[in-house]
């Protein structure tokens, strides 16, 4: 997996609002408009329902985006050219190898959750300027879905005419990295399902393919797990703030139909204080004070992992939760274990003594047991970096490790030979820099200041400090929104367009130039807004309409 | 004007969601509910229409707020107590001195824009717990309006019962400072009228009484000024992004009816590049590059102030604009004058030579002329601090000076003997810390990093470094949102609750304790959301429901 060279970026005219940038793109300067009866055709029979729905949505956006091009006259000067421009009659979706008669075609939803190394996002897209039809080709419905998103970004609106001034297009595209994610914490503050669905839509527009759902944490347990009703009944903030099994099924299928794999996380053994609401005897140091002695964040509380009953219960609960999701992956967390909590817990100390284990051995057994349970239902474990560095445990070779404490830790994790997802707090934490959540702290700074700008995140190097043989361990990366100070109120503007910035990094490859990217990112911001996602402004509109004019060197 | 001692705060139970905190408050612990037929009565005849409308809105919020109290059980444990609680039948509004028969009562709208030293915000509010009616008294409809907001914050909802557990209340309240503002820049990015009106409503809930409207700037001119149609026709981002004269009248009257004075600003002589779109000959260094040599922000361009025709035109235009507003105040700006722009402008240099003036003299004449024009229509000038410090000009004794560059500059401005509004970038700029707007700047930091937390802003001392005799020069202060990186998408969550934090500072007085304030501020955040304003989360809801539990020392 090598990062794509990004020399292309500087050559792309600003009127080309493609995000992420295709890895191979040639285009012209010919105006082209959509025919009044333009439609998207399937060049094969037996299309799965989710592809047909994706086509219908793509056709819908072509009508409803109505995005005026981001030039000073918003495209008015193109009016005459467009009168005489050729019309694009159709876009036809085809497979590179036509399916045999009677062969069933795998759905987007199935391909989105296939083992990560088997997914095929590649597509080619040809949009001629001579009035003949456009063709989108891929090996898979997943690839066709990616190409549909690209096609949808090509068009602007002028008084009801949907057009481009950059035809013809010839695109051959595939991702630099197979994992391009976004993580949302729905435990510190709850997000209604509608907000998650809107976010999934937006993710799919920029080819993010993984929703890492940090669904529960010490503060609340909004997940209804079949067989474990007390967890959400006692642990959710209120009965309305629960993701029911039906909600989860809806979110998972909604995401899959948009090419997105939902990786759930139930963080263990730390970040579990809330389980004490339903199972008080399973939690050490529950709500112990001062919390700072027992946890990184209140309330304190960790699973009594040395207790066999707790370990068995946990493994079974994780297995039940895993059954709600289609992903091959399931995260068992493993971050921020507090040693003092266990050292001062009489029950844990008694269990350790009785079983002649030290804490590390007990933790190892606990994690191995959980991962074995998940494997028994076909799941591959994902963990935070502590499970390799701070509290190393026995991990299967296919375990995926998320590096979060610092980007500097990637090399140490890679030396374990395990696969990596980049989620570094010093680059990709979208919650940083808005002040801290601690109550009696007059200065109010946050531990991970400063704010991570889109430019800074964009400059991240996924291969820094890795040896060449370790490069293939890097699955990709993700932005993250921890929700101590976030809720639906600020969701869109906090994550967009920064999550898109990182989506391009892992699709188009590292080394992108922020200067060349900015005009395209503006166009994505403005298109998001047309689609109902409240993406944040990056510059005065004066600058937006004049690419480069607000550069320091302009 | 002395800051109120804030010792009260620590004694206020968390279930008392008053923001800003009344300057004198006693309350009990008796449950009290609103009677099913509760109503707000006017204890006098001849009430102005805006007071009647304010009463109707207050009654509406009592029904629609439906805010569950912020305790872990959201009030469920009060159910039994509430069954037996007394009911409050009514709130009666009265004047301290009953108006004489036939005497017309001044409207909220009139009092909101009266000379600042004449306004009377004071009120008393008595809410007995024995089932007799509540009484709100003031000397003015403005005071009654303030008291109505306080009354509206007292109530929580439990299954349709609107109640408090903190009756009886006895409140005597008045502001520590007469100016409590919020500034919005609508030029770098445009805000629809609906967003401004929603913001005005929210401002009024926390007793902010001034909307400083930085309506135009170098990037766009969204203000339609009678007699100067070209300015907005050529200078607005697009025809939809214009505040028409009717829009302005609507905003001004909407604000006034809510006790808010709208102070417009047309910044001069800098920040005027956009005027060149309509009057190219009036602007020096219009869109000169590199912009950084000619302006703090692109596009460059400043009024050719040494030209008599330009000076006359400017004074007339300001006068015409001032006629659209009811405020006694009008800001002519005066910040960030770029000397190089004028030094390299041949026309300006020729005018200076012909008139035997140096630049300072020309600037003085220009400002004096503008202020005289405003005075001729009854307006008092407001300026940024440069007009006193960096480019001192002749200013009338009643001029108001906004200190923005640094809070440290307040002392220097005060030594001029002029009145001060605190608007320091290092405390009250709500746009800081989200990255910079400059295009080719990979690190992407902002000049005024870090983010200004509500706690830090709350800790501001309005009298720091001032002599006692200068204290009376401090009119108050305001938060500010410059919109290089803001728009309607992030408006609510960016300004709320931080603007409320500073509103309390200038109403209740300095020296407040962030620890004691946080539970009340949460309640304000949650009430704002019930009223449709997307205020930002400050902590996980777990902390919100457990005051103090997320303090570092808890």
GROMACS .gro file of C-alpha atoms in nm, chain A residues 333-335 381-393 395-424 460 462-467 469-476:
model
   61
  333UNK     CA    1  -1.124  -0.101   2.372
  334UNK     CA    2  -0.858  -0.143   2.636
  335UNK     CA    3  -0.750   0.216   2.687
  381UNK     CA    4  -1.074  -0.783   1.761
  382UNK     CA    5  -0.980  -0.416   1.753
  383UNK     CA    6  -0.803  -0.260   2.051
  384UNK     CA    7  -0.655   0.070   2.159
  385UNK     CA    8  -0.276   0.096   2.166
  386UNK     CA    9  -0.243   0.033   2.541
  387UNK     CA   10  -0.310  -0.336   2.475
  388UNK     CA   11   0.026  -0.341   2.293
  389UNK     CA   12   0.230  -0.079   2.477
  390UNK     CA   13   0.118   0.010   2.830
  391UNK     CA   14  -0.054  -0.317   2.922
  392UNK     CA   15   0.063  -0.564   2.660
  393UNK     CA   16  -0.156  -0.871   2.631
  395UNK     CA   17  -0.328  -1.066   2.081
  396UNK     CA   18  -0.405  -1.269   1.771
  397UNK     CA   19  -0.204  -1.180   1.463
  398UNK     CA   20  -0.508  -1.034   1.291
  399UNK     CA   21  -0.588  -0.790   1.573
  400UNK     CA   22  -0.615  -0.426   1.465
  401UNK     CA   23  -0.459  -0.165   1.693
  402UNK     CA   24  -0.572   0.196   1.707
  403UNK     CA   25  -0.297   0.444   1.785
  404UNK     CA   26  -0.446   0.737   1.975
  405UNK     CA   27  -0.218   0.871   2.250
  406UNK     CA   28   0.031   1.014   2.006
  407UNK     CA   29   0.122   0.966   1.644
  408UNK     CA   30   0.468   0.890   1.780
  409UNK     CA   31   0.341   0.556   1.912
  410UNK     CA   32   0.272   0.412   1.567
  411UNK     CA   33   0.625   0.282   1.534
  412UNK     CA   34   0.612   0.096   1.864
  413UNK     CA   35   0.280  -0.062   1.772
  414UNK     CA   36   0.407  -0.154   1.428
  415UNK     CA   37   0.703  -0.330   1.581
  416UNK     CA   38   0.452  -0.576   1.727
  417UNK     CA   39   0.364  -0.676   1.372
  418UNK     CA   40  -0.003  -0.593   1.418
  419UNK     CA   41  -0.214  -0.385   1.184
  420UNK     CA   42  -0.261  -0.017   1.265
  421UNK     CA   43  -0.537   0.238   1.235
  422UNK     CA   44  -0.416   0.593   1.284
  423UNK     CA   45  -0.635   0.781   1.530
  424UNK     CA   46  -0.377   1.012   1.691
  460UNK     CA   47  -0.028   1.381   0.867
  462UNK     CA   48   0.073   0.767   0.782
  463UNK     CA   49   0.412   0.610   0.722
  464UNK     CA   50   0.626   0.834   0.943
  465UNK     CA   51   0.890   0.643   1.137
  466UNK     CA   52   0.778   0.308   0.994
  467UNK     CA   53   1.013   0.078   0.811
  469UNK     CA   54   0.823  -0.362   0.566
  470UNK     CA   55   0.581  -0.209   0.817
  471UNK     CA   56   0.400   0.003   0.560
  472UNK     CA   57   0.155  -0.271   0.477
  473UNK     CA   58   0.047  -0.279   0.843
  474UNK     CA   59  -0.118   0.061   0.806
  475UNK     CA   60  -0.484   0.002   0.729
  476UNK     CA   61  -0.564   0.371   0.728
   0.00000   0.00000   0.00000
